[in-house]
Coordinates of C-alpha atoms in Angstrom, one line a residue:
Chain A
M24 CA 15.2 74.7 136.1
K25 CA 17.6 76.3 139.0
E26 CA 17.6 79.3 140.1
E27 CA 20.6 80.4 142.9
I28 CA 20.0 83.5 144.3
I29 CA 21.6 86.3 147.0
I30 CA 19.9 88.5 148.8
A31 CA 21.6 91.2 150.4
G32 CA 21.2 94.5 152.3
F33 CA 21.0 96.3 155.5
G34 CA 18.8 94.7 158.5
G35 CA 15.5 95.8 158.7
Q36 CA 15.3 96.0 154.5
G37 CA 13.3 92.6 154.1
V38 CA 15.8 90.7 152.7
L39 CA 14.8 87.9 154.9
S40 CA 11.5 87.9 154.4
M41 CA 11.7 88.4 150.7
G42 CA 13.8 85.5 150.2
K43 CA 11.1 83.5 152.6
I44 CA 8.3 84.5 150.3
L45 CA 10.5 83.6 147.3
A46 CA 10.9 80.4 148.8
Y47 CA 7.1 79.7 149.7
S48 CA 6.4 80.8 145.7
G49 CA 8.8 78.0 144.9
L50 CA 7.5 75.5 147.7
M51 CA 3.6 76.2 145.6
E52 CA 5.0 75.5 141.9
E53 CA 6.4 72.1 143.6
K54 CA 9.9 72.7 143.4
E55 CA 12.7 72.5 145.4
V56 CA 14.0 74.9 147.5
S57 CA 16.2 76.1 150.2
W58 CA 16.6 79.3 152.4
M59 CA 19.9 79.7 153.8
P60 CA 20.1 83.0 155.8
S61 CA 23.1 84.6 157.7
Y62 CA 22.2 84.4 160.9
G63 CA 25.5 86.6 163.0
P64 CA 24.3 88.5 165.2
E65 CA 22.5 91.1 162.7
Q66 CA 20.2 94.2 163.4
R67 CA 18.7 96.5 161.7
G68 CA 21.5 98.8 160.3
G69 CA 23.7 95.6 160.6
T70 CA 24.2 93.7 157.1
A71 CA 22.1 90.7 156.2
N72 CA 21.6 88.1 153.5
V73 CA 20.1 85.1 152.5
T74 CA 20.5 82.3 149.5
V75 CA 17.8 81.1 148.1
I76 CA 18.1 78.4 145.4
L77 CA 15.1 76.9 143.6
S78 CA 15.0 74.0 141.7
D79 CA 13.8 71.3 139.8
D80 CA 16.3 68.6 140.8
Q81 CA 17.1 68.0 144.6
I82 CA 19.4 71.0 146.0
S83 CA 22.7 69.8 147.2
S84 CA 24.9 72.6 148.7
P85 CA 22.7 75.5 150.5
I86 CA 25.8 77.5 150.9
L87 CA 27.3 78.9 147.3
N88 CA 30.4 80.8 146.4
E89 CA 28.7 82.0 142.8
F90 CA 24.9 82.8 142.0
D91 CA 23.1 83.5 139.1
V92 CA 21.2 86.1 140.5
A93 CA 22.5 89.1 142.7
V94 CA 20.0 91.5 144.1
V95 CA 21.5 93.8 146.7
L96 CA 19.9 96.9 148.5
N97 CA 23.2 98.4 149.7
Q98 CA 26.7 99.5 148.5
P99 CA 28.4 97.0 151.1
S100 CA 26.3 94.1 149.3
L101 CA 27.3 95.4 146.0
D102 CA 30.5 94.8 147.1
K103 CA 30.9 91.9 148.3
F104 CA 28.4 89.9 145.8
E105 CA 29.5 91.8 142.4
S106 CA 32.1 89.1 141.8
K107 CA 30.5 86.4 142.7
I108 CA 27.6 86.5 140.0
K109 CA 28.2 84.1 137.5
K110 CA 29.1 85.2 134.3
G111 CA 26.1 86.1 132.0
G112 CA 24.1 86.3 135.4
V113 CA 21.3 89.0 137.2
L114 CA 22.6 91.6 139.2
I115 CA 19.9 94.1 140.8
F116 CA 20.3 96.9 142.3
D117 CA 18.0 99.5 144.3
G118 CA 18.8 102.8 142.6
Y119 CA 18.9 104.8 146.5
G120 CA 21.0 102.2 148.2
I121 CA 24.2 102.4 145.6
N122 CA 26.1 105.4 145.0
Q123 CA 29.1 103.6 142.9
L124 CA 27.3 101.6 139.7
P125 CA 28.8 97.8 139.5
T126 CA 31.2 97.9 137.3
R127 CA 31.0 94.2 135.2
K128 CA 30.4 94.0 131.8
D129 CA 29.9 90.3 131.4
I130 CA 26.3 90.1 133.2
R131 CA 23.2 91.9 133.1
V132 CA 22.2 94.7 135.2
F133 CA 19.1 96.2 136.5
R134 CA 18.3 99.0 138.8
V135 CA 14.7 99.9 140.5
N136 CA 13.7 102.4 142.2
A137 CA 12.1 100.9 145.3
M138 CA 12.8 103.3 147.2
D139 CA 11.3 106.0 145.4
A140 CA 8.6 103.8 144.3
A141 CA 7.4 102.4 147.8
I142 CA 7.3 106.3 149.2
E143 CA 5.1 107.2 145.7
L144 CA 3.2 104.2 147.1
N145 CA 2.6 105.9 150.2
N146 CA 4.0 102.3 151.5
S147 CA 8.0 101.8 153.0
K148 CA 6.6 98.7 154.2
A149 CA 5.9 97.7 150.1
F150 CA 9.9 98.4 149.4
N151 CA 11.0 94.9 149.0
M152 CA 7.9 93.6 147.4
I153 CA 9.1 96.1 144.9
I154 CA 12.0 94.6 144.8
L155 CA 10.7 91.3 144.3
G156 CA 8.6 92.0 141.3
G157 CA 11.9 93.1 139.7
L158 CA 13.7 90.5 140.0
L159 CA 10.1 88.5 138.8
K160 CA 9.9 90.3 135.3
I161 CA 13.2 89.6 134.8
K162 CA 13.7 86.0 135.9
P163 CA 10.3 84.3 136.3
M164 CA 11.4 81.7 137.8
V165 CA 7.9 81.7 139.5
K166 CA 4.1 82.7 138.1
L167 CA 2.6 86.0 140.2
E168 CA -0.5 83.8 141.7
N169 CA 2.3 81.9 143.6
V170 CA 3.4 84.3 145.0
V171 CA 0.4 85.3 146.4
A172 CA 0.0 81.7 147.6
G173 CA 2.7 81.9 149.1
L174 CA 2.3 84.4 150.8
K175 CA -1.1 83.0 152.4
K176 CA 0.4 80.3 153.4
S177 CA 3.4 81.9 154.9
L178 CA 1.6 84.9 156.4
P179 CA -0.4 85.0 159.5
E180 CA -4.4 85.2 158.7
R181 CA -4.8 88.2 160.5
H182 CA -2.5 90.0 157.7
H183 CA -4.1 88.2 154.9
K184 CA -5.6 92.1 154.0
L185 CA -2.4 92.9 153.2
I186 CA -1.8 90.4 150.5
P187 CA -3.7 93.1 147.9
M188 CA -1.0 95.4 148.7
N189 CA 2.0 93.5 148.4
E190 CA 0.9 91.9 144.9
Q191 CA 0.4 95.6 143.6
A192 CA 3.6 96.6 145.0
I193 CA 5.1 93.0 143.1
K194 CA 3.6 95.0 139.9
K195 CA 5.3 98.1 140.9
G196 CA 8.0 96.8 140.5
M197 CA 7.7 94.8 137.3
E198 CA 6.3 97.7 136.1
I199 CA 9.6 100.3 136.8
I200 CA 12.7 97.1 136.9
E201 CA 15.4 98.7 133.8
E202 CA 18.2 97.5 132.7
I203 CA 21.4 99.8 132.8
S204 CA 24.3 99.5 130.6
I205 CA 27.8 99.4 131.9
Chain B
M22 CA -4.8 61.4 152.0
A23 CA -1.9 62.8 150.5
E24 CA 0.8 64.4 153.1
E25 CA 1.3 67.9 153.3
V26 CA 5.1 69.4 152.2
K27 CA 6.1 72.0 154.3
L28 CA 8.8 74.8 154.2
M29 CA 10.3 75.1 157.7
K30 CA 13.7 75.7 159.4
G31 CA 15.5 72.1 160.7
N32 CA 15.1 73.2 164.4
E33 CA 11.2 74.0 163.9
A34 CA 10.9 71.1 162.3
I35 CA 12.7 69.0 165.1
A36 CA 10.1 70.5 167.7
H37 CA 7.2 69.7 165.3
A38 CA 8.4 66.2 164.8
A39 CA 8.6 65.9 168.7
I40 CA 5.1 66.7 169.0
R41 CA 4.4 64.2 166.6
Y42 CA 6.2 61.4 168.0
G43 CA 4.3 61.8 171.4
C44 CA 7.0 63.1 173.0
D45 CA 6.0 63.1 176.5
G46 CA 8.4 66.3 178.1
Y47 CA 10.7 69.1 176.3
F48 CA 13.1 70.5 178.4
G49 CA 15.1 73.7 177.7
Y50 CA 17.6 77.2 177.8
P51 CA 17.9 78.8 175.0
I52 CA 20.9 79.7 173.3
T53 CA 21.9 80.7 169.4
P54 CA 21.3 78.6 166.8
Q55 CA 19.0 76.7 168.4
S56 CA 16.7 78.7 170.4
E57 CA 13.2 78.1 167.4
V58 CA 13.2 74.2 169.1
M59 CA 11.5 75.9 172.6
E60 CA 9.8 79.4 170.7
T61 CA 8.4 76.7 167.8
L62 CA 6.9 74.3 170.8
M63 CA 5.9 77.4 173.1
D64 CA 3.7 78.5 170.0
E65 CA 2.4 75.1 169.7
A66 CA 1.7 74.8 172.7
P67 CA 1.2 70.7 172.9
W68 CA 0.0 70.8 176.5
E69 CA -3.2 71.9 175.4
T70 CA -3.3 69.0 172.6
T71 CA -1.1 66.2 173.2
G72 CA -0.4 67.1 176.7
M73 CA 3.4 67.3 176.3
V74 CA 4.9 69.2 178.9
V75 CA 7.5 71.9 177.6
L76 CA 9.2 73.7 180.0
Q77 CA 12.5 76.7 180.0
A78 CA 14.1 75.1 182.9
E79 CA 16.5 77.7 184.9
S80 CA 19.4 76.3 183.3
E81 CA 21.0 73.9 181.2
V82 CA 21.9 71.6 183.6
A83 CA 18.4 71.6 185.3
A84 CA 17.0 70.8 181.9
I85 CA 19.5 67.7 181.4
N86 CA 18.6 66.7 185.0
M87 CA 14.7 67.0 184.3
V88 CA 14.9 64.8 181.2
Y89 CA 16.7 62.2 184.0
G90 CA 13.9 62.2 186.1
G91 CA 11.8 61.9 182.8
A92 CA 13.1 58.9 181.4
A93 CA 13.4 57.2 185.0
C94 CA 9.7 57.0 184.9
G95 CA 9.7 56.0 181.4
K96 CA 8.0 58.9 179.8
A97 CA 9.7 59.7 176.3
V98 CA 11.7 63.3 177.4
M99 CA 14.4 65.8 175.2
T100 CA 16.4 68.5 175.6
S101 CA 17.9 70.8 173.3
S102 CA 21.1 73.2 173.3
S103 CA 24.2 74.4 171.3
S104 CA 27.9 73.4 172.2
P105 CA 28.1 76.0 175.6
G106 CA 24.6 74.0 176.7
V107 CA 25.9 71.2 175.7
S108 CA 28.8 70.7 177.4
L109 CA 26.9 71.7 180.8
K110 CA 24.7 69.4 180.2
Q111 CA 27.5 66.8 180.0
E112 CA 27.3 65.0 183.5
G113 CA 23.7 64.5 183.1
I114 CA 24.0 62.4 180.3
S115 CA 27.1 60.7 181.7
Y116 CA 24.6 59.7 184.9
M117 CA 21.8 59.0 181.6
A118 CA 24.7 56.4 180.5
G119 CA 25.5 55.2 183.9
A120 CA 21.5 54.6 184.4
E121 CA 20.3 53.3 181.5
L122 CA 18.3 55.8 180.7
P123 CA 16.6 56.3 177.2
G124 CA 16.3 60.3 175.9
L125 CA 17.2 62.5 173.2
I126 CA 19.3 65.4 173.3
V127 CA 20.0 67.9 170.4
N128 CA 23.4 69.9 169.5
I129 CA 23.2 72.9 167.2
M130 CA 26.8 73.3 167.3
R131 CA 28.2 76.5 167.2
G132 CA 32.1 77.7 167.0
G133 CA 33.8 77.3 170.2
P134 CA 35.7 76.4 172.5
G135 CA 34.1 78.7 175.6
L136 CA 31.9 80.9 174.2
G137 CA 32.8 81.2 171.2
T138 CA 30.8 82.3 168.0
I139 CA 27.1 81.5 167.2
Q140 CA 27.7 80.5 163.8
P141 CA 28.0 76.8 162.8
S142 CA 31.0 74.7 163.8
Q143 CA 31.3 71.1 163.6
A144 CA 33.8 70.9 166.6
D145 CA 31.8 68.9 168.8
Y146 CA 32.0 65.5 167.3
F147 CA 35.2 64.1 170.1
Q148 CA 32.8 65.6 172.7
T149 CA 30.1 63.5 171.3
T150 CA 31.5 60.3 169.9
K151 CA 34.2 59.9 172.1
G152 CA 33.2 60.5 175.6
G153 CA 32.0 64.3 176.6
G154 CA 31.1 63.2 180.1
H155 CA 33.3 60.8 182.6
G156 CA 33.4 57.0 182.6
D157 CA 33.5 54.2 179.8
Y158 CA 30.3 55.1 178.0
R159 CA 28.8 55.6 174.6
L160 CA 26.4 58.1 173.0
I161 CA 24.4 56.9 169.8
T162 CA 24.9 59.6 167.9
L163 CA 22.8 60.4 164.6
A164 CA 23.8 63.4 161.8
P165 CA 21.2 64.8 160.0
A166 CA 21.9 66.2 156.6
S167 CA 18.4 67.6 156.1
V168 CA 15.6 69.3 157.2
Q169 CA 13.6 66.5 156.7
E170 CA 16.5 64.3 158.4
M171 CA 16.1 66.5 161.3
A172 CA 12.2 66.0 161.4
D173 CA 13.1 62.0 160.9
F174 CA 15.6 61.4 163.4
V175 CA 13.7 62.4 166.4
K176 CA 11.8 59.8 166.2
L177 CA 15.1 57.7 164.8
G178 CA 16.8 58.9 168.1
F179 CA 13.9 58.0 170.3
D180 CA 12.9 54.4 169.1
L181 CA 17.0 54.0 169.7
S182 CA 17.3 55.5 173.2
F183 CA 14.7 53.3 174.1
K184 CA 15.7 50.1 172.5
Y185 CA 18.7 49.8 174.1
C186 CA 18.1 52.3 177.3
N187 CA 20.6 54.4 176.3
P188 CA 20.5 58.2 175.6
A189 CA 20.5 59.6 171.6
M190 CA 21.8 62.9 170.0
I191 CA 21.2 64.5 167.5
L192 CA 24.3 66.5 166.6
S193 CA 23.6 69.2 163.9
D194 CA 24.8 72.7 163.7
G195 CA 23.9 76.3 163.0
I196 CA 23.4 75.8 159.1
I197 CA 20.8 72.4 159.2
G198 CA 19.2 74.4 162.4
Q199 CA 18.8 77.3 160.4
M200 CA 18.1 76.9 156.9
M201 CA 14.5 76.1 155.4
E202 CA 13.9 73.2 153.5
K203 CA 11.0 71.2 152.1
V204 CA 10.1 68.6 154.7
V205 CA 7.2 66.3 154.6
L206 CA 6.4 66.0 158.9
P207 CA 5.9 62.5 160.3
D208 CA 2.3 61.5 161.0
Y209 CA 0.9 62.4 165.0
Q210 CA 1.4 58.9 167.3
P211 CA -0.4 59.0 170.6
R212 CA 2.3 59.8 173.6
R213 CA 1.8 56.4 175.3
S214 CA -0.1 55.5 178.1
E215 CA 1.3 55.1 181.9
E216 CA -0.1 50.9 181.4
Q217 CA 2.0 50.7 178.6
I218 CA 5.0 52.3 179.4
R219 CA 4.9 50.3 182.7
K220 CA 4.5 47.2 180.0
D221 CA 7.3 49.4 177.5
C222 CA 9.1 50.0 180.7
P223 CA 9.3 47.9 183.3
W224 CA 12.3 49.2 185.1
S225 CA 10.5 52.8 185.3
T226 CA 9.6 54.4 188.5
L227 CA 6.2 54.7 188.2
G228 CA 5.2 53.5 191.4
K229 CA 5.4 50.1 193.0
P230 CA 2.6 47.6 192.8
E231 CA 2.7 44.6 195.4
S232 CA 3.6 41.9 192.5
R233 CA 7.2 43.3 192.3
G234 CA 10.3 44.7 194.6
R235 CA 11.0 48.4 194.4
N236 CA 12.5 50.0 190.9
V237 CA 15.9 51.9 191.5
I238 CA 17.8 54.6 188.9
T239 CA 20.9 55.2 190.0
S240 CA 24.5 55.0 188.0
L241 CA 26.1 54.5 191.7
E242 CA 27.4 51.1 192.7
L243 CA 29.6 51.0 195.1
D244 CA 30.4 47.2 195.2
S245 CA 33.6 47.5 192.7
A246 CA 32.5 43.5 191.5
E247 CA 29.0 44.7 191.0
M248 CA 29.8 48.2 189.2
E249 CA 32.7 46.0 186.9
K250 CA 29.2 43.7 186.5
N251 CA 27.5 46.4 185.3
N252 CA 30.3 48.0 183.0
I253 CA 30.5 44.7 180.8
R254 CA 26.7 44.8 180.2
F255 CA 26.9 47.9 179.3
Q256 CA 30.1 47.0 177.0
K257 CA 28.1 43.9 175.7
K258 CA 25.0 46.6 174.7
Y259 CA 27.4 49.4 172.8
K260 CA 28.9 45.8 171.1
E261 CA 25.5 45.2 169.7
I262 CA 24.5 48.7 169.3
E263 CA 27.9 48.8 167.3
E264 CA 26.9 45.3 165.4
N265 CA 22.9 46.5 164.0
E266 CA 22.7 50.2 163.8
I267 CA 25.3 51.4 162.0
R268 CA 24.0 53.9 159.4
Y269 CA 25.5 55.7 156.7
E270 CA 24.7 56.9 152.9
E271 CA 27.2 56.7 149.9
I272 CA 26.3 59.2 146.8
N273 CA 28.1 58.5 143.4
C274 CA 30.4 55.8 144.9
E275 CA 31.0 53.6 142.1
N276 CA 34.7 52.9 141.5
P277 CA 35.2 56.6 142.5
E278 CA 38.5 57.5 142.0
Y279 CA 38.4 60.3 145.3
L280 CA 36.4 59.7 148.1
I281 CA 35.2 62.7 150.5
V282 CA 34.1 61.4 154.0
A283 CA 31.5 64.1 155.5
F284 CA 28.9 64.4 157.7
G285 CA 26.0 66.8 158.0
S286 CA 25.8 70.1 156.7
S287 CA 29.4 69.1 155.5
A288 CA 28.2 66.2 153.6
R289 CA 25.5 69.2 152.2
I290 CA 28.5 70.9 150.8
C291 CA 30.6 67.9 149.7
Q292 CA 27.6 67.2 147.6
K293 CA 28.1 70.1 145.6
V294 CA 32.3 69.3 145.3
M295 CA 31.6 66.1 143.7
E296 CA 29.5 68.4 141.0
I297 CA 32.3 70.6 140.2
A298 CA 34.8 67.6 140.3
A299 CA 32.6 66.2 137.7
S300 CA 32.8 68.9 135.9
E301 CA 36.3 68.5 135.7
G302 CA 36.5 65.0 134.9
V303 CA 37.5 63.8 138.3
K304 CA 35.3 61.2 139.9
V305 CA 34.5 62.0 143.8
G306 CA 32.2 59.7 145.8
L307 CA 30.6 60.6 149.2
L308 CA 30.9 58.5 152.5
R309 CA 28.2 60.7 154.4
P310 CA 28.2 59.2 158.1
I311 CA 24.6 59.1 159.3
T312 CA 25.8 57.2 162.8
L313 CA 28.8 59.1 163.7
W314 CA 28.6 56.2 167.0
P315 CA 28.2 54.1 165.8
Y316 CA 30.9 54.5 163.2
P317 CA 30.8 52.7 160.0
Y318 CA 34.4 52.5 159.4
K319 CA 34.1 48.9 157.6
A320 CA 32.2 51.0 155.1
I321 CA 34.7 53.4 154.9
H322 CA 37.4 50.9 155.0
D323 CA 35.6 48.7 151.8
L324 CA 35.2 51.7 150.0
G325 CA 38.2 54.0 151.1
V326 CA 41.2 51.0 150.1
K327 CA 39.9 51.6 146.5
V328 CA 40.8 55.1 145.8
K329 CA 43.9 56.9 145.5
G330 CA 43.3 59.2 148.6
I331 CA 40.3 60.5 150.8
L332 CA 39.2 64.2 151.8
C333 CA 37.2 64.5 155.3
M334 CA 35.9 67.5 155.4
E335 CA 34.5 69.0 158.7
L336 CA 34.1 72.4 159.9
N337 CA 36.5 71.4 162.9
A338 CA 40.3 71.5 162.7
G339 CA 40.0 67.6 162.5
Q340 CA 38.3 65.5 164.4
M341 CA 36.3 62.5 162.1
I342 CA 39.7 62.5 160.2
E343 CA 40.7 60.2 163.3
D344 CA 38.3 57.5 162.8
V345 CA 38.6 57.9 158.7
R346 CA 42.4 57.0 159.2
L347 CA 41.4 54.3 161.7
A348 CA 38.7 53.1 159.4
V349 CA 41.6 52.6 156.5
E350 CA 44.3 51.7 158.0
C351 CA 46.3 54.6 156.8
K352 CA 46.3 52.5 153.5
V353 CA 45.3 55.2 151.5
P354 CA 46.7 59.3 151.8
V355 CA 43.6 60.5 153.9
V356 CA 43.4 64.3 154.0
H357 CA 41.6 67.3 156.5
Y358 CA 39.6 70.7 155.2
G359 CA 38.0 73.0 156.8
R360 CA 37.5 76.5 158.4
L361 CA 36.9 77.1 161.7
G362 CA 35.4 80.0 164.0
G363 CA 32.4 79.7 162.5
I364 CA 33.0 79.9 158.8
V365 CA 31.4 78.1 156.4
P366 CA 33.7 77.4 153.5
D367 CA 32.0 77.7 149.8
P368 CA 31.9 74.5 147.5
S369 CA 34.9 75.6 145.1
E370 CA 37.0 76.2 148.1
V371 CA 37.1 72.7 149.5
W372 CA 37.1 71.4 145.9
E373 CA 40.4 73.5 145.5
A374 CA 41.5 72.5 148.8
M375 CA 41.4 69.2 147.8
K376 CA 42.8 68.9 144.6
A377 CA 45.8 70.9 146.2
K378 CA 46.4 68.4 148.9
L379 CA 45.5 65.2 147.1
D380 CA 47.8 66.8 144.3
I381 CA 44.4 66.0 142.0
K382 CA 46.2 67.6 138.2
T383 CA 42.2 68.3 135.8
S384 CA 42.7 69.3 132.1
H385 CA 40.7 72.7 133.5
S386 CA 42.1 73.3 137.2
D387 CA 41.4 77.1 137.2
K388 CA 38.1 76.9 135.8
T389 CA 36.5 77.9 138.9
T390 CA 38.6 81.0 139.6
A391 CA 39.4 82.1 135.9
E392 CA 35.9 82.0 135.0
T393 CA 34.1 84.0 138.1
G394 CA 36.7 86.7 138.6
D395 CA 37.9 86.8 142.2
S396 CA 35.6 84.7 143.7
I397 CA 38.5 82.6 145.8
D398 CA 41.8 84.1 146.2
P399 CA 44.3 81.5 145.4
D400 CA 46.6 83.2 147.5
Q401 CA 44.2 83.2 150.8
L402 CA 43.0 80.0 150.1
K403 CA 47.4 78.6 150.3
E404 CA 47.7 80.7 153.5
V405 CA 44.0 79.0 154.9
I406 CA 45.5 75.2 154.5
S407 CA 49.0 76.4 155.3
N408 CA 47.8 77.2 158.5
L409 CA 45.5 74.0 159.0
N410 CA 48.3 72.1 157.6
K411 CA 50.4 73.2 160.9
M412 CA 47.5 72.2 163.1
V413 CA 46.7 69.1 162.0
P414 CA 48.6 66.1 162.3

């Protein structure tokens, strides 16, 4: 098993932390993991992305040019990474952030209307966890219980009360992700 | 007890490893992309547990001179910075080499020259391995290629620097510093007591007992005849280090057709290049120097002269390639590929460049570009290669 994933969007959308939670979940399953952020002069409103690799074997390059999965949360990220998805790979996008749909026909494309769902849950901070839920529905690379264990490990204790809310958001994402035909 | 596997950045691993080593003091000044070293130390507050001092100095120059002072007392002390800050430390490093002081310096390289960029680079290879500061001195240089090695090399760096009474450097970059990977941190070892330091470092300036004369730590010697003796002693020590402390890793090196020589983050990228090459039916080996000084000339020679060509991949315009060419005595073609200014090439870009530069023919040469659409623009790659060719001799 090896999943090479790029998660990209605006700074402040929770791109890096979503990648971190995925990486911690992989750690809980005793997989090899790497988490490589773009650490340029990003700030809220700028672009941010992170490459996460989960693998049963040792990971060679943390820098990649093609991915099994691209999670894109805004238009510039879609424009940048659509061409870098492997043939037969997966593209997941947030319906709110994209105004021009992807065009490739040799990949599977999914939409998660995470922004709408986050507003429905009355918690805009749940946005990235809803996306993560969608990703895990399509690519069940880690078990939900291990995501929760990963959250416990990565969050300071004072934030542990937020874990049930995050779990709820992940489940919501699993429910609402839908495949789009291009 | 089972060792706990943790997930953390390379910079954080350095900080944790320093505390666990029993480091006596860290002196630093923040700079991207290495600020997490001091941030982590401040979070961990080791002064409350092991008694380790963590101090944000007023500048990089102050920090390295605090390291000089701590080291003169036989303490295990360190500093870290990134390229522009390490340039500022060069005078202090030269003085430490001249006074034969141990100490650990960490450089998480970024693109230069000048303030340059905050993105990853390996352009300080010359500075680190060929001098940096003035005078005939050498700096023990370790190049980690993983977060695990970032943690492990803190102990190795300190141990070597104390063994030879010479400063040591961990030379890494923004990729290994910023990425998170699994790591098993070393066990805690206590800080050495003052009594232990007096025993291990009889030269240290911890106060003069009746039983001996005073210890003087200085790099100054105005009498040329005496200074030459010092220099000869240093050179003898450097020779001993070259004989005993060369470290490197060979991956996939049983009779390869071609060889890649790369260190640190570049070696990680090139491991993937090997996988792509294998998928196209070309056997490529990777030799990764772990010590950049002392340099594994002989290992590169012995392997290098048997292959059809060597790629030296580094995130600079061609620095380590000089040592690779020296190693193989120009008996085989050695070409360079690297991107500049903080740009990090991806593995298929490196492979395309390697094929183009070493004229490697494969049955399905265009596989990568054909399968992934336009992930690499061949024209752009040609332009990059042609620009680099103009720069690299």
